[in-house]
XYZ file of C-alpha atoms in Angstrom:
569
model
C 10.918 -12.625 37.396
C 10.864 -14.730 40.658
C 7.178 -15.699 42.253
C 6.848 -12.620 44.700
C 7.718 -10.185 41.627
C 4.968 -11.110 40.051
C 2.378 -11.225 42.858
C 3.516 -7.732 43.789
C 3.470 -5.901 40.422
C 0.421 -8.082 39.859
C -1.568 -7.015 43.261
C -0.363 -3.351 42.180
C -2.253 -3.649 39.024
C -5.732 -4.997 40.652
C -4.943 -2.197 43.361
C -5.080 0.162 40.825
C -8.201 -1.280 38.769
C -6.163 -2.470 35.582
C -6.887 -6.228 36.517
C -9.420 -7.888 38.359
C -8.042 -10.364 41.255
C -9.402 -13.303 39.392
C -7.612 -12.289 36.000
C -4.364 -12.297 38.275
C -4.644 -15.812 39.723
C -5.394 -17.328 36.161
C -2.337 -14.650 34.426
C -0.263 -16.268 37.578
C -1.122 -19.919 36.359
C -0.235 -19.558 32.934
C 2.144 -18.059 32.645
C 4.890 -19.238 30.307
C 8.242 -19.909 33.016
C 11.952 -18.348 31.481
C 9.796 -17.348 28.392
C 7.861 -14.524 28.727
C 7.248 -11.704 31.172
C 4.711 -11.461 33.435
C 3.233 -8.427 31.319
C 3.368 -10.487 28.409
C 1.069 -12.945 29.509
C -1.419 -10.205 30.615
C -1.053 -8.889 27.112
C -1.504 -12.538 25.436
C -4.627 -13.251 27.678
C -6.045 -10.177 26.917
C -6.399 -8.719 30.131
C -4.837 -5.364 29.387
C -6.107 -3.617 26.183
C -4.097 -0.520 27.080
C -0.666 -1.383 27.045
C 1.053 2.311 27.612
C -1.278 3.027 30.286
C 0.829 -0.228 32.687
C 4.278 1.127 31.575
C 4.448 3.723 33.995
C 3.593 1.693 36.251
C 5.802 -0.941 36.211
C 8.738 1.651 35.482
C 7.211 2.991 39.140
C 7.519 -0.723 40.699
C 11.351 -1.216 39.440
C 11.932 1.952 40.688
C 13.397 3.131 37.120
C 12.081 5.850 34.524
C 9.648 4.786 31.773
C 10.726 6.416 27.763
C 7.888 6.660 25.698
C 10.322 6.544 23.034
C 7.416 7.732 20.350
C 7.147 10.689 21.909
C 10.813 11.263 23.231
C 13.214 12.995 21.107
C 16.049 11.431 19.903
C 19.469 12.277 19.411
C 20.893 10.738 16.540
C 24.637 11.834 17.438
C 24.199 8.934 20.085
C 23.752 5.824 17.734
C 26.934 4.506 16.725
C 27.512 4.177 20.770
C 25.783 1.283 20.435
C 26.507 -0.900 17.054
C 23.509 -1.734 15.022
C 24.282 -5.415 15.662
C 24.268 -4.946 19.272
C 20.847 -3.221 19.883
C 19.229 -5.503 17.396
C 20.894 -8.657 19.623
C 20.012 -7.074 22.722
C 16.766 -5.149 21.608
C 17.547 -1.762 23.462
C 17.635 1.869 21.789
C 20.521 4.176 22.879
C 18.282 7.182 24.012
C 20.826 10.076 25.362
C 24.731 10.471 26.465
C 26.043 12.911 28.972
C 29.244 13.274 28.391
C 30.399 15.283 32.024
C 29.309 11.991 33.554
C 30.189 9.748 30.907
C 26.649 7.891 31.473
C 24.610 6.145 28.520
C 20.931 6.170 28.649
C 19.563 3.465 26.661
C 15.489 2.053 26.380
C 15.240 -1.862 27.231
C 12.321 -3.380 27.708
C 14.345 -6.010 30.323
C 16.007 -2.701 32.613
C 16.894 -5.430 35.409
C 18.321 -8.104 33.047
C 22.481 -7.624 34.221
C 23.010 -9.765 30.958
C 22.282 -7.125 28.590
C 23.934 -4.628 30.580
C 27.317 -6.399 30.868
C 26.926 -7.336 26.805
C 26.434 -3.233 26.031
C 29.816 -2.174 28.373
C 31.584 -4.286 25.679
C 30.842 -1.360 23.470
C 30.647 1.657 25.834
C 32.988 0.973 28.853
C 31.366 3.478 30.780
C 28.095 3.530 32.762
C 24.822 2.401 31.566
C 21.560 3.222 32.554
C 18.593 1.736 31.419
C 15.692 3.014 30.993
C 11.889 1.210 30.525
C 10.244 1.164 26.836
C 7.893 -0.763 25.046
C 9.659 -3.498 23.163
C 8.007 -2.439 20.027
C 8.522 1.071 19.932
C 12.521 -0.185 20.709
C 12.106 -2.652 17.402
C 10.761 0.527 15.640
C 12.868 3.030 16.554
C 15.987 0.621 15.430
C 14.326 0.271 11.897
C 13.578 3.802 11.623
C 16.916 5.374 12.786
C 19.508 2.064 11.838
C 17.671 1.470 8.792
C 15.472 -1.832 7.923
C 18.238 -4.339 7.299
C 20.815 -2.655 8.728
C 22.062 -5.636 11.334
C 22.111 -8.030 8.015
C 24.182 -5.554 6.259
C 26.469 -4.519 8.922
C 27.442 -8.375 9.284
C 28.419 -8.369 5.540
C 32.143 -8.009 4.958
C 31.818 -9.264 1.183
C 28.635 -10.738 -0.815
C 28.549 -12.777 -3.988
C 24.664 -13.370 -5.419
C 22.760 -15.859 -3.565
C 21.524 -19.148 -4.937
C 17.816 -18.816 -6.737
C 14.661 -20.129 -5.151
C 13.869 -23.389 -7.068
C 11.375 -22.583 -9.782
C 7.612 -23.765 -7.563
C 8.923 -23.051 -4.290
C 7.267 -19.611 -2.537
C 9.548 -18.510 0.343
C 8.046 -17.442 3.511
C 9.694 -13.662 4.264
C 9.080 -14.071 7.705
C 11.407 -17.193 8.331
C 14.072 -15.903 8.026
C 17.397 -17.419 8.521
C 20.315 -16.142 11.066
C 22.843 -15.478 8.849
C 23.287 -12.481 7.207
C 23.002 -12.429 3.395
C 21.560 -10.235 0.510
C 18.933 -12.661 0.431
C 17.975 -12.096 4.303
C 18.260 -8.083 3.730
C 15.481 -8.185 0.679
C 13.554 -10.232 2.249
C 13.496 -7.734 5.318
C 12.509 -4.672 2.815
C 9.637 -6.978 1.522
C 8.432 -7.903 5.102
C 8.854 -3.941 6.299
C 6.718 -2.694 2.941
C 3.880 -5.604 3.311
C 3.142 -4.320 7.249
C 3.136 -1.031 6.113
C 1.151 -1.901 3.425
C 2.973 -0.831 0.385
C 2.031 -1.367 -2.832
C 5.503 -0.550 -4.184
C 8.927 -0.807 -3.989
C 11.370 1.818 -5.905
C 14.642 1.037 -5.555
C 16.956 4.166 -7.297
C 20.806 4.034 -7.762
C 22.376 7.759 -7.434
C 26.072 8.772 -7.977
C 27.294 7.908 -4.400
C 23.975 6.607 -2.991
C 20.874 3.972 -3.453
C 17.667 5.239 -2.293
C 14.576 3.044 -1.380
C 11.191 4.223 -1.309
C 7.786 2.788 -0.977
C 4.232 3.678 -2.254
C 1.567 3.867 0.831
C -2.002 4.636 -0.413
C -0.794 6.219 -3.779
C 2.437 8.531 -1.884
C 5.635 7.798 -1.832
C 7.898 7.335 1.637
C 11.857 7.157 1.773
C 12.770 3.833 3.466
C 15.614 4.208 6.401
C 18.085 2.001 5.159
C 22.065 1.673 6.373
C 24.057 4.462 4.767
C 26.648 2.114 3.526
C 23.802 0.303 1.500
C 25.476 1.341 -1.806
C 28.154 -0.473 -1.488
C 25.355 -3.426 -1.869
C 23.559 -2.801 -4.940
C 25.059 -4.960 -7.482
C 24.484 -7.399 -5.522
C 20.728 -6.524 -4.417
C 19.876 -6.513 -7.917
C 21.975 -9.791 -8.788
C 19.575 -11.535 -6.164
C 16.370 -10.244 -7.305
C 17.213 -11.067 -10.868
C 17.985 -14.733 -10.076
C 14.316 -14.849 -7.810
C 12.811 -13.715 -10.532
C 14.314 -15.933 -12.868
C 16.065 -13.059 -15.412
C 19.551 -12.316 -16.797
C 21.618 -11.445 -14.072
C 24.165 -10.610 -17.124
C 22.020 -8.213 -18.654
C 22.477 -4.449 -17.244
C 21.773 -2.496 -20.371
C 18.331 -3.549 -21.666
C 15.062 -3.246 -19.371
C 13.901 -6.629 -17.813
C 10.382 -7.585 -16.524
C 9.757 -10.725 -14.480
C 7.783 -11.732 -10.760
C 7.930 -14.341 -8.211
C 6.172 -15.260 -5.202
C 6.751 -15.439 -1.985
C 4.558 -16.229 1.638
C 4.073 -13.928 4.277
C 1.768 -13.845 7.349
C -0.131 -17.076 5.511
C -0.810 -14.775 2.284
C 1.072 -15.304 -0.772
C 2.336 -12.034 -2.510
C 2.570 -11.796 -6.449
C 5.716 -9.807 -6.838
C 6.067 -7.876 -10.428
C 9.862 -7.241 -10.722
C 10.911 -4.101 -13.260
C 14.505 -3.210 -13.954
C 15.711 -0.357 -16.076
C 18.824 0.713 -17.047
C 20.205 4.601 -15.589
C 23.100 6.780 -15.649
C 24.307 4.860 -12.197
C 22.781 1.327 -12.419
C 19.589 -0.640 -12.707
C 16.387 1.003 -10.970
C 14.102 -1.619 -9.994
C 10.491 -1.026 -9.277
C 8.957 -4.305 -7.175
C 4.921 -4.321 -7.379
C 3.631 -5.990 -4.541
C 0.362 -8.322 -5.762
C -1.914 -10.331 -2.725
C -2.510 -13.474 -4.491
C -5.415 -13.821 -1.691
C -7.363 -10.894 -3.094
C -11.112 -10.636 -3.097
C -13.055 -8.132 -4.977
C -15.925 -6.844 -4.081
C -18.077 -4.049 -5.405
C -19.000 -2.736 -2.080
C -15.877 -1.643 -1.636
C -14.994 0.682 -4.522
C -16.482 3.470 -2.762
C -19.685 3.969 -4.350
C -22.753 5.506 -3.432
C -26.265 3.612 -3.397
C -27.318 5.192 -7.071
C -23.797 4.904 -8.214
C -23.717 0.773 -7.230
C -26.725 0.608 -8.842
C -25.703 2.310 -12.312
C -22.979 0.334 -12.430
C -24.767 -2.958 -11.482
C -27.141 -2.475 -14.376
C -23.961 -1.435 -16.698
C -22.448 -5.183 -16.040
C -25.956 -7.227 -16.294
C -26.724 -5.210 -20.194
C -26.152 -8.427 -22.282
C -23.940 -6.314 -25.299
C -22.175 -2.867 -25.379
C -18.772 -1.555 -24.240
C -18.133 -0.096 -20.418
C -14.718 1.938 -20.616
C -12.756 3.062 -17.288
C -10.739 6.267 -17.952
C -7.943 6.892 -15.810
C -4.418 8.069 -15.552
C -1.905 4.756 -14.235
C -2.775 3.660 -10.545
C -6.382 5.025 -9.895
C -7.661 1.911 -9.710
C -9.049 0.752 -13.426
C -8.289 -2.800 -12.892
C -9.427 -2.969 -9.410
C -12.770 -1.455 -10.870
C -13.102 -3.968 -13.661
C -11.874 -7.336 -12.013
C -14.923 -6.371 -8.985
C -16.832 -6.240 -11.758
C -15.846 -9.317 -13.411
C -15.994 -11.111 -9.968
C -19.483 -9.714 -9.937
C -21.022 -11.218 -12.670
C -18.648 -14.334 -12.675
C -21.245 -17.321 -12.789
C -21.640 -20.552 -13.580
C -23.524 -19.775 -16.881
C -21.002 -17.441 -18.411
C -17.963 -17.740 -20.539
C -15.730 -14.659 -19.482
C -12.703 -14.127 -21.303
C -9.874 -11.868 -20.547
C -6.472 -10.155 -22.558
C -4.436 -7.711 -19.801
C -1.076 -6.396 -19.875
C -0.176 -7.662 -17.664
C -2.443 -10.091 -15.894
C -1.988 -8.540 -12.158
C -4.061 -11.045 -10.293
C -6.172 -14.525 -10.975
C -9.157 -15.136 -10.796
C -11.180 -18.461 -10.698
C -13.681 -19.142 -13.065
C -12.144 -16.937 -15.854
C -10.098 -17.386 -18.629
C -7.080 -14.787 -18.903
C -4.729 -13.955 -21.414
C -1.101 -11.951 -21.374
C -0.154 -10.318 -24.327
C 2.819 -10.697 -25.397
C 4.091 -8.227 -27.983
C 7.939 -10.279 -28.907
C 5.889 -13.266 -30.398
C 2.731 -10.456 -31.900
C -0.257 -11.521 -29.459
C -1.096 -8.550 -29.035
C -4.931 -7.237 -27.536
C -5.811 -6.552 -31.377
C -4.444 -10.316 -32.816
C -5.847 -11.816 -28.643
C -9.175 -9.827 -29.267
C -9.726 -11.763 -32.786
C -9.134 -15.548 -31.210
C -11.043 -15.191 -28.454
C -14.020 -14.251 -30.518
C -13.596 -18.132 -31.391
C -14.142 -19.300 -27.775
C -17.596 -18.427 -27.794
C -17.624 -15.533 -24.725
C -20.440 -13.700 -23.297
C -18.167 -11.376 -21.533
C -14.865 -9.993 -22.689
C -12.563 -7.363 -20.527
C -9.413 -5.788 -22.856
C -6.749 -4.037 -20.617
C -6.403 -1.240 -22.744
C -7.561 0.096 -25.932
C -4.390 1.625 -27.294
C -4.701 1.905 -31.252
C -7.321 2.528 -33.997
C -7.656 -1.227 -34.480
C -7.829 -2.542 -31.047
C -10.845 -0.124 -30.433
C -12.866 -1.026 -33.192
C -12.696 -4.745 -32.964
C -13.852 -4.301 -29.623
C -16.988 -2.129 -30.459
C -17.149 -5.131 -33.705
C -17.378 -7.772 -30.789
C -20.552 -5.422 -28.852
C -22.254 -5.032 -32.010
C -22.363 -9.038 -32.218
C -24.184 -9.386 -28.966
C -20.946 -9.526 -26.505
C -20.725 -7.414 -23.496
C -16.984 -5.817 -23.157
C -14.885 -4.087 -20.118
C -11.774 -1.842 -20.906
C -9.670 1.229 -19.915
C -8.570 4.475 -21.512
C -6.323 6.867 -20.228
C -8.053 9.845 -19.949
C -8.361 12.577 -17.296
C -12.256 12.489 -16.966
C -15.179 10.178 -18.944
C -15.958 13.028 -21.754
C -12.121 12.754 -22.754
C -12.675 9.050 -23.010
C -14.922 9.721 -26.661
C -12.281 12.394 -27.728
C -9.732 10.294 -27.616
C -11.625 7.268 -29.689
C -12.197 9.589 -32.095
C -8.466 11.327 -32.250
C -7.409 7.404 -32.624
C -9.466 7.612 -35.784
C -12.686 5.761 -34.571
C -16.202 7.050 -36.272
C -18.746 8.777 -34.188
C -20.903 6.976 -35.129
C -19.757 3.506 -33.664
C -18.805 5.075 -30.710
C -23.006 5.997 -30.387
C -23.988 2.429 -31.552
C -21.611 0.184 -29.034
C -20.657 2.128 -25.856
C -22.931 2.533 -22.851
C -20.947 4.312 -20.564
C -17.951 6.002 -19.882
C -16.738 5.954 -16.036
C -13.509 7.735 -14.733
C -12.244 7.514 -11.798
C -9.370 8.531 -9.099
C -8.218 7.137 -5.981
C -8.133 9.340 -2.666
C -6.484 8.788 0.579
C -8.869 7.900 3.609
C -8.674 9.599 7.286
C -6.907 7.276 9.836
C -10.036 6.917 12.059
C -8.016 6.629 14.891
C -6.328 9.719 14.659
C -7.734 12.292 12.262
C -8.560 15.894 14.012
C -11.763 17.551 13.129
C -11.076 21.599 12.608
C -13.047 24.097 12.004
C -14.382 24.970 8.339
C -12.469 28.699 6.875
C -13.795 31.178 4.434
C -11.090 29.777 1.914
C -12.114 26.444 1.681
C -16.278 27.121 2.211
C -15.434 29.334 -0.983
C -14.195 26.712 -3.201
C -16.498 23.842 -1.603
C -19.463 26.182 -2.354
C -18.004 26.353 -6.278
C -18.901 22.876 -6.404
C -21.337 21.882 -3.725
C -23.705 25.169 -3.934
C -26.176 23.341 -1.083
C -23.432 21.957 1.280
C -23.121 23.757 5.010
C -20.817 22.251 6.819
C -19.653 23.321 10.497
C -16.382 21.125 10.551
C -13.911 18.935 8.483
C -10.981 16.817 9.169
C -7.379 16.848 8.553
C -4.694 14.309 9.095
C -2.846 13.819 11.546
C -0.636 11.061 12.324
C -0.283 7.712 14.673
C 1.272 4.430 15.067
C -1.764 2.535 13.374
C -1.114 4.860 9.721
C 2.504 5.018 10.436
C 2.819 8.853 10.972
C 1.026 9.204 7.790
C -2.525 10.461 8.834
C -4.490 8.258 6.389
C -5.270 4.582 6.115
C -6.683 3.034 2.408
C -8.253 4.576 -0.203
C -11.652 4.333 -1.823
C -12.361 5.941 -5.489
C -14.277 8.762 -6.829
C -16.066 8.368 -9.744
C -18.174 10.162 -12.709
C -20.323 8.453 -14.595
C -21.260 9.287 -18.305
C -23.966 7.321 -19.931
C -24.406 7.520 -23.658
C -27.998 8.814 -23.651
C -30.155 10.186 -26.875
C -28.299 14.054 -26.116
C -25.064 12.673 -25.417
C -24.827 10.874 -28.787
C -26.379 13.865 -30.650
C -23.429 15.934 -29.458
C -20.770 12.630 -30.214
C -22.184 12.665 -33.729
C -21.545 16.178 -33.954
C -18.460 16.027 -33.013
C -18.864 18.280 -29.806
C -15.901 18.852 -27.479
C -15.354 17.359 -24.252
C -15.814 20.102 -22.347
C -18.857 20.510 -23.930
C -19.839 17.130 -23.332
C -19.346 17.597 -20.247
C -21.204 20.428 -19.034
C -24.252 18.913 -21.108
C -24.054 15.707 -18.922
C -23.850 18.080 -15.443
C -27.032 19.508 -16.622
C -28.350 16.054 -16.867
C -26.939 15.138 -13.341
C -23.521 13.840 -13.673
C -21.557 14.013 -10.778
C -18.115 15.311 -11.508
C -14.691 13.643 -9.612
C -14.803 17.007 -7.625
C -17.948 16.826 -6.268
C -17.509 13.111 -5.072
C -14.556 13.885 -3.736
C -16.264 16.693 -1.810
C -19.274 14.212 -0.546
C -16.121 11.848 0.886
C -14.569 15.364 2.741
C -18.086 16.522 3.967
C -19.010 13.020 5.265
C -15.104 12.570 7.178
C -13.906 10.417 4.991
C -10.842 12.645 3.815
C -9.537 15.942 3.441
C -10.102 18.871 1.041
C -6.167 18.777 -0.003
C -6.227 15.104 -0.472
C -8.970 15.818 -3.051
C -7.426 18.888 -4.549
C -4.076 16.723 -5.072
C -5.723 14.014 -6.866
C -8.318 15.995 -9.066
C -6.130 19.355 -10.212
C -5.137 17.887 -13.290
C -9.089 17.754 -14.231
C -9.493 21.166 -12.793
C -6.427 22.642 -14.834
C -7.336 20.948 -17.573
């Protein structure tokens, strides 16, 4: 863009009130010359906050039409036109064709730059025209209709395994080199599930396909990836194997391992799992932030609740069990509570399987069943290491439970997890694992289950209009509650189309009082347990979940999803 360009499109946007006269003399002085347009540096200096809103504008100054291509349709019969490798070098989206006039539309960000319209009649010798997009909704529409990866695999004729990462050495994701490899392609899945913030990666061999999908706030998403990908997955999981330092050899027998890697200036704990099916190797890839802090005011509870469980962690003996099915958010639970009461005066000793993140100032331990440390044998040396606080990852037998009620009958204050669908279940299940009432009424304190929901994208979410269906079964379990209108998700580019960004838990809380343990000791059911506590006040996972809908934090289905199990139950 010469001088006068910029002065005109620049006095167009002061005309028009975007910019202030002064803002354009400065955005005039620094900008960057041959290396970035003059919108860019209005965007870096932070002169525009609207970026779609000067888009039609300058589209109206080149005299050429603007695409908003996230609300265009697109016609997916038009891609191969343009080669993967090509819109990825050029950054344009092929948009439309007409074939009477032999004219392809395609979205640019650069409509006036001749080079990238010479470079695209290499592949379509007819006529181009370019239209005006944002260069990030071009970048994302190439992931989502190419596939992530799909330039890196379409410049793969053959590949043989990469070399491993030296053993100490974190990669950085987002340096990434030029040439294509395997390597290059899984580090673009990695980099494409951290910014959508994924906490897993499946990847799942079929008969004539491999399919990848990532877990957003609990769901799973399909991953656009190249259709040819298949082709790739020996090699895929050949790679990961070698970064995480297991037999590449080995395809019949399930392997575990991690590695590291750097992205954005945080380090990611990867947890690698393979496992052997009827077409190949499915690996899951947990994605861990090193960087993680925990902090109880972010669980999701209430005032009273915060302050239950406050006085649960300062009690100086007893056992505090977290019930839960696998990914509502135990762990998180427990290591916000270790981090809470992790001072210099106490010894805190941990035994997970396995241990998911570290954390300063306490000791932890993996099991590890092949050479027998396991919690039970763990449970009985660290007894030895004189601990105030003790956190077992699971109680899974008859003997891991009741060394850990031995160890809070000594005077030592222990965290662990169950898997149970709500906190009565939690004493059922000691007792089907052969545990006596009675030391289940002498050592534990309190009994907290929990679930993870979904939270509203704030930016998006829709507030409608409360039916006669859903005030029916809101009034089942919130009798006082009157509410004139909820919210539903809806979808956007900050949440990714998915309507909801994060999740925060829902808890009930059952603490062994003088009733409770009567009914324990008599050997009372759970449901019966539970309808006692109500009585008392317990709030169940339903009715949390209904305080989050009635106060806009999420949606009655989003609720329904995560607590039917409890309600079929």
């Amino acid at each position: 863009m010469n001088g006068s360009y910029r002065k005109s499109f620049g006095q167009l946007l002061v005309e028009k009130g975007v910019i202030s006269q002064a803002q354009l003399q400065e955005a005039l002085d620094k900008q960057i010359p041959r290396e970035e347009l003059f919108l860019g540096t209005l965007l870096r200096l932070g002169f525009i906050s609207d970026e779609r809103r000067v888009y039609p504008l300058l589209a109206d100054h080149l005299k050429v039409e603007y695409l908003d291509l996230k609300s265009s349709p697109i016609d997916r019969d038009v891609l191969p036109r343009v080669p993967v490798m090509m819109a990825t070098h050029y950054k344009v989206f092929p948009v439309r064709y007409d074939a009477g006039a032999g004219v392809l539309t395609v979205a640019t960000a650069y409509p006036q730059n001749i080079f990238i319209l010479d470079g695209l009649q290499m592949a379509h010798p007819g006529r181009i025209k370019a239209v005006l997009s944002r260069e990030a909704d071009i970048l994302e529409a190439i992931r989502e209709y190419y596939g992530v990866g799909a330039e890196t695999i379409a410049q793969m004729k053959g590949v043989l395994p990469g070399e491993g990462t030296p053993e100490g050495n974190v990669e950085d994701i987002e340096q990434i080199d030029s040439d294509a490899s395997i390597g290059k392609f899984i580090n673009q899945i990695l980099l494409e599930a951290y910014r959508t913030r994924a906490t897993d990666i499946h990847i799942e061999p079929y008969e004539r396909d491999l399919k990848i999908r990532c877990r957003i706030d609990g769901v799973l998403y399909d991953t656009k990836v190249p259709m040819n990908i298949w082709n790739f997955k020996e090699a895929i999981n050949s790679r990961i194997k070698i970064m995480s330092n297991l037999n590449i050899a080995e395809k019949r027998l399930p392997q575990d391992g991690r590695f590291k890697v750097k992205v954005g200036g945080v380090s990611l704990d990867l947890r690698v799992s393979f496992l052997p099916t009827q077409y190949g190797e499915s690996v899951v890839i947990r994605i861990l932030s090193s960087n993680r802090l925990y902090n109880m005011d972010e669980l999701g509870l209430n005032a009273r609740e915060q302050e239950l469980l406050e006085r649960l962690i300062r009690k100086p003996h007893g056992i505090v069990f977290v019930t839960g099915p696998t990914g509502s958010g135990k762990t998180t639970t427990l290591y916000s509570c270790l981090a809470h009461v992790n001072t210099a005066d106490k010894k805190i000793i941990t035994i997970e399987d396995p241990v998911e993140y570290q954390l300063n100032g306490i000791t932890q331990i993996q099991i590890n069943p092949a050479i027998h440390l396991t919690f039970s044998q763990g449970l009985r040396s660290m007894l030895r290491h004189d601990p105030d606080i003790m956190m077992v990852g699971e109680v899974r037998d008859r003997e891991t439970a009741e060394i850990a009620i031995q160890i809070a009958l000594t005077g030592h204050l222990v965290f662990s997890t169950l898997h149970t669908n709500d906190a009565a279940s939690g004493i059922t299940r000691l007792v089907d694992m052969g545990v006596e009432p009675y030391l289940i009424c002498s050592s534990v304190e309190c009994f907290i289950a929990q679930r993870l929901v979904r939270l509203l994208c704030p930016l998006c979410k829709k507030a409608i209009p409360v039916t006669e269906d859903i005030l029916r079964v809101l009034r089942e379990d919130v009798p006082e509650a009157r509410p004139q209108t909820l919210f539903e998700a809806q979808g956007c580019e900050a949440c990714h189309g998915t309507g909801y960004h994060g999740r925060e838990g829902i808890y009930e809380f059952l603490s062994l009082n003088d009733a409770i343990r009567e009914m324990v000791l008599a050997r009372a059911t759970s449901a019966q347990i539970t309808r006692k506590a109500v009585e008392q006040g317990m709030k169940t996972l339903l009715k949390h979940g209904w305080e989050k809908v009635l106060a806009g934090k999420t949606t009655p289905s989003e609720i329904m999803r995560v607590t039917k199990d409890d309600m079929n139950s």
